[in-house]
Every structure is written in structure tokens, then in C-alpha cells.
Amino acid sequence: MPQPVLTVVVPMFDEEDVLPLFVERLRPVVDGLGVPYEVLVVDDGSRDRTPILLQQHRHTWPELRVLRLRANAGHQAAISAGLARSRGDYVVTIDADLQDPPELIGDMLRLARDEQLDVVYGARSDRTTDTAFKRVTARGYYDTMRRLGADHGPRHAGDYRLMSRATVDAVNALPEHHRVLRLVVPQLGFPSGVLTYRREQRAAGRSKYPLAKMLRLAVDSITGASIAPLRLATWTGVLGFVVAMLLLAYALIGYAVGLTVPGWASTIVIVTFVGGTQLLCLGILGEYVGRMYTAQLARPTYYVAHDSAELTSGRPETPGQQT
């Protein structure tokens, strides 16, 4: 197989329902580009028939390459695994649920080549197919990251993007754990462009990104890309100290003029306020200490079970890992 010009990285986890539809949509697009390509599917420890279906498609689609992880590592880790093993001069990352149209890949490649861009983002211009809750939380996420100064990319750009080999190499060289690529890539500052599209409904199956994972992504985004919460903890502590000093002055003046009245309400209010402030600050500090502890352990975020490209070439299976 010739050196691919384009690698399409597709993270998958339990996608047996949508996989045939995804292949039906994607293959005509990449076949029609007129360049050597590979489709690198990262099987993120699927427990359904996804691995079996992928092997079946490999028999009729030689450009399909399967990277199987030993256990579910998460969406961002699966994408990182695909980037680490990609070989193309350009790399596109796209999910398999068909909410992001594969037909945009050709436009991304042309724009990157014509304007010498390192990154082309796919930005969602119409999210009416999402639920109201999803739209509100997405807007809150992007607004929060922008206010924290941690988001320099286009608004409503997720993980559907094209990157040059230089960009991919730069991302792979980053030592940080639990990277959130939709924040990491824009912060590189490489020349970029944007293509907009209408976000569709999931073609089949169910979402693999429940509320708990969305919250984890938000926490990783904030603590991994900004120290603003630490400053918030500092200023909250300063505010608590100032309020405590004012209450102390009020109590001393009241005692001096004989206006003190024994009571428990003020005591409860003060204790509750100070206790809540301390817990908030400790929680924020704990998130950062936890990230430092995880980085110090330097444990891999994923383990590779096998790479179909290595098995096809006759090389022995050598499980890989990404920190």
C-alpha cells in the first residue's frame, strides 16, 4: 500500500448499529478524492459486534485499518491513539455517528492545500437537531472556556477537523495527560480555516457521551487549559477574609457600646459561609493536585492490543501506549 496522503481517524465504541451506515457514507467520499488514503478505526474496547463487523469490512476495503485497544480508554484517548499511529500527510478526525458529514472531508483537504493551512475546523452552524439541554450545555461550555481564555478556536468546533502532519506531530509530542484536543489544537496557533455544516441527528445507536462524561470533559478542559479556577479560589478566600474582618469589627463595636445580643443565627451564617468557602477552595485545589498526581505516575492512557497494519505486514504484535 502506498504512503497515504490522507488518514481518517475514527474512534468507535459499541457502534455496531451505525457502522454499516458509516462505511456506506464514508467510502465513496474518500475513494473519490483521488489520493492514497487510509481509514484508521480505533476500536475503543467495544463489547458488541463492532470488532467482527470491522474485520468483515477489511476483506472488501483494503484501505481500512483497525487499531484495537485492550480496554475502553475514552473518546479523547482513542483519538490520541489514532493520531499517534496515523501515517498520512493530512489527518481528519471524525466520529462514526454521522452527526458530522463525511462529505465535508474533500472540502477540508482542498481548503488546506489551496491556502496552505495546517488546521481546518468543522464548525456546527446549525444545532437544531440537538436537544435543548445539549444546546444549552454546549453554549455554556464554549462561553466558559472563552471567558477563561482557554479557547482560541472557532465557536462550536468539536473534534471534526483536518490537521497537517506538522500539527499531528506537535500534538503527539505534548507530554500532558487527559488532553482535550478541541482546546489543545487551537492553542498551537497554527494557520487554520473553518468550514461550517449543519449537525445531523445520530444515524443509529445511542450516544456514548452521557452527562457524566460531558461533566468530566468540562472539568478536564477547565483544569487542563487554565489556572483561572485557582485564582477564583484565591479571590474567594480573600473575600471570605474581608467579610470575616468586617464582622469582627462589627462585633467589637457592638460590644463596646453594649449592643451585643446573644444569638446563634449570626454564628451559623458565619460558620456556614467560611465552611462553604473552604470546601470550594479545597475542591478546586484537589482537582489540580489530582492532575499533578496523575502526571507524576505517568501511566499510559491506553494500551494497544493490535494494529491490523502490523499484522498484515507480518510484523509481530507490539502493544503500544500513550502517556
Short mmCIF file of C-alpha atoms in Angstrom, two decimals, residues 125-254:
data_model
loop_
_atom_site.label_atom_id
_atom_site.label_comp_id
_atom_site.label_asym_id
_atom_site.label_seq_id
_atom_site.Cartn_x
_atom_site.Cartn_y
_atom_site.Cartn_z
CA SER A 125 -23.57 26.32 12.29
CA ASP A 126 -26.95 24.66 12.96
CA ARG A 127 -27.58 22.52 16.06
CA THR A 128 -31.37 22.35 15.92
CA THR A 129 -31.22 18.55 15.79
CA ASP A 130 -29.64 18.53 19.27
CA THR A 131 -31.84 18.55 22.35
CA ALA A 132 -32.43 21.85 24.14
CA PHE A 133 -30.35 20.58 27.07
CA LYS A 134 -27.47 19.72 24.75
CA ARG A 135 -27.56 23.12 23.06
CA VAL A 136 -27.64 24.98 26.38
CA THR A 137 -24.80 22.98 27.92
CA ALA A 138 -22.70 23.27 24.74
CA ARG A 139 -23.18 27.04 24.68
CA GLY A 140 -22.27 27.23 28.36
CA TYR A 141 -19.15 25.12 27.79
CA TYR A 142 -17.80 27.23 24.93
CA ASP A 143 -18.69 30.51 26.67
CA THR A 144 -16.95 29.40 29.85
CA MET A 145 -13.79 28.31 28.05
CA ARG A 146 -13.69 31.55 26.11
CA ARG A 147 -14.03 33.64 29.28
CA LEU A 148 -11.25 31.64 30.89
CA GLY A 149 -9.04 32.42 27.90
CA ALA A 150 -8.59 28.71 27.16
CA ASP A 151 -10.41 28.52 23.83
CA HIS A 152 -8.90 30.19 20.78
CA GLY A 153 -10.67 28.10 18.17
CA PRO A 154 -13.90 28.71 16.27
CA ARG A 155 -17.12 28.57 18.22
CA HIS A 156 -18.94 25.21 18.22
CA ALA A 157 -15.99 23.35 16.70
CA GLY A 158 -15.75 19.87 18.21
CA ASP A 159 -13.46 17.02 17.22
CA TYR A 160 -14.23 17.10 13.50
CA ARG A 161 -11.13 18.66 11.98
CA LEU A 162 -8.33 18.21 9.47
CA MET A 163 -4.72 18.57 10.59
CA SER A 164 -1.45 18.64 8.72
CA ARG A 165 1.36 16.24 9.58
CA ALA A 166 3.17 19.11 11.37
CA THR A 167 0.13 19.68 13.58
CA VAL A 168 -0.26 15.98 14.37
CA ASP A 169 3.43 15.68 15.25
CA ALA A 170 3.13 18.70 17.54
CA VAL A 171 0.11 17.20 19.32
CA ASN A 172 1.82 13.81 19.68
CA ALA A 173 4.86 15.49 21.25
CA LEU A 174 2.82 17.06 24.06
CA PRO A 175 3.51 15.36 27.41
CA GLU A 176 0.24 16.25 29.14
CA HIS A 177 -2.27 13.67 30.31
CA HIS A 178 -6.04 13.76 29.68
CA ARG A 179 -5.61 16.21 26.82
CA VAL A 180 -8.77 17.76 25.39
CA LEU A 181 -7.95 18.08 21.69
CA ARG A 182 -10.60 20.69 20.88
CA LEU A 183 -8.62 23.03 23.16
CA VAL A 184 -5.08 21.76 22.54
CA VAL A 185 -5.13 22.12 18.75
CA PRO A 186 -6.29 25.79 18.66
CA GLN A 187 -3.71 26.73 21.31
CA LEU A 188 -0.90 25.62 19.00
CA GLY A 189 -1.68 28.71 16.95
CA PHE A 190 -1.01 27.10 13.56
CA PRO A 191 -2.62 28.63 10.42
CA SER A 192 -6.24 27.49 10.31
CA GLY A 193 -9.53 27.80 8.46
CA VAL A 194 -13.16 26.95 9.17
CA LEU A 195 -15.89 25.14 7.27
CA THR A 196 -19.42 25.16 8.67
CA TYR A 197 -22.09 22.50 8.42
CA ARG A 198 -25.46 21.50 9.81
CA ARG A 199 -25.24 18.96 12.59
CA GLU A 200 -27.45 15.95 11.93
CA GLN A 201 -29.12 13.52 14.27
CA ARG A 202 -27.29 10.32 15.20
CA ALA A 203 -27.88 7.87 12.35
CA ALA A 204 -28.30 4.81 14.60
CA GLY A 205 -27.48 3.53 18.06
CA ARG A 206 -27.26 5.66 21.16
CA SER A 207 -24.90 8.37 22.33
CA LYS A 208 -21.70 7.25 24.04
CA TYR A 209 -21.34 10.65 25.73
CA PRO A 210 -23.76 10.73 28.71
CA LEU A 211 -23.96 13.59 31.20
CA ALA A 212 -21.23 12.14 33.44
CA LYS A 213 -18.70 12.07 30.57
CA MET A 214 -19.73 15.57 29.49
CA LEU A 215 -19.04 16.85 33.01
CA ARG A 216 -15.69 15.04 33.08
CA LEU A 217 -14.77 16.63 29.75
CA ALA A 218 -15.69 20.07 31.12
CA VAL A 219 -13.58 19.56 34.26
CA ASP A 220 -10.61 18.28 32.22
CA SER A 221 -10.99 21.23 29.85
CA ILE A 222 -11.00 23.83 32.62
CA THR A 223 -8.26 22.38 34.81
CA GLY A 224 -6.12 21.31 31.88
CA ALA A 225 -6.16 24.59 29.99
CA SER A 226 -6.48 27.37 32.56
CA ILE A 227 -5.39 28.32 36.07
CA ALA A 228 -8.34 30.71 36.42
CA PRO A 229 -10.11 28.42 38.98
CA LEU A 230 -7.05 28.68 41.22
CA ARG A 231 -7.31 32.45 41.05
CA LEU A 232 -11.03 32.14 41.81
CA ALA A 233 -10.16 30.14 44.92
CA THR A 234 -7.67 32.83 45.93
CA TRP A 235 -10.11 35.68 45.47
CA THR A 236 -12.88 33.74 47.20
CA GLY A 237 -10.56 33.28 50.15
CA VAL A 238 -9.72 36.99 50.14
CA LEU A 239 -13.42 37.85 50.04
CA GLY A 240 -14.11 35.50 52.95
CA PHE A 241 -11.28 37.09 54.94
CA VAL A 242 -12.59 40.62 54.29
CA VAL A 243 -16.12 39.65 55.32
CA ALA A 244 -14.79 37.99 58.47
CA MET A 245 -12.83 41.14 59.37
CA LEU A 246 -15.90 43.32 58.86
CA LEU A 247 -17.98 41.04 61.07
CA LEU A 248 -15.24 41.11 63.70
CA ALA A 249 -15.19 44.93 63.63
CA TYR A 250 -18.97 44.98 63.90
CA ALA A 251 -18.87 42.64 66.89
CA LEU A 252 -16.19 44.69 68.69
CA ILE A 253 -18.08 47.93 68.15
CA GLY A 254 -21.30 46.33 69.35
#
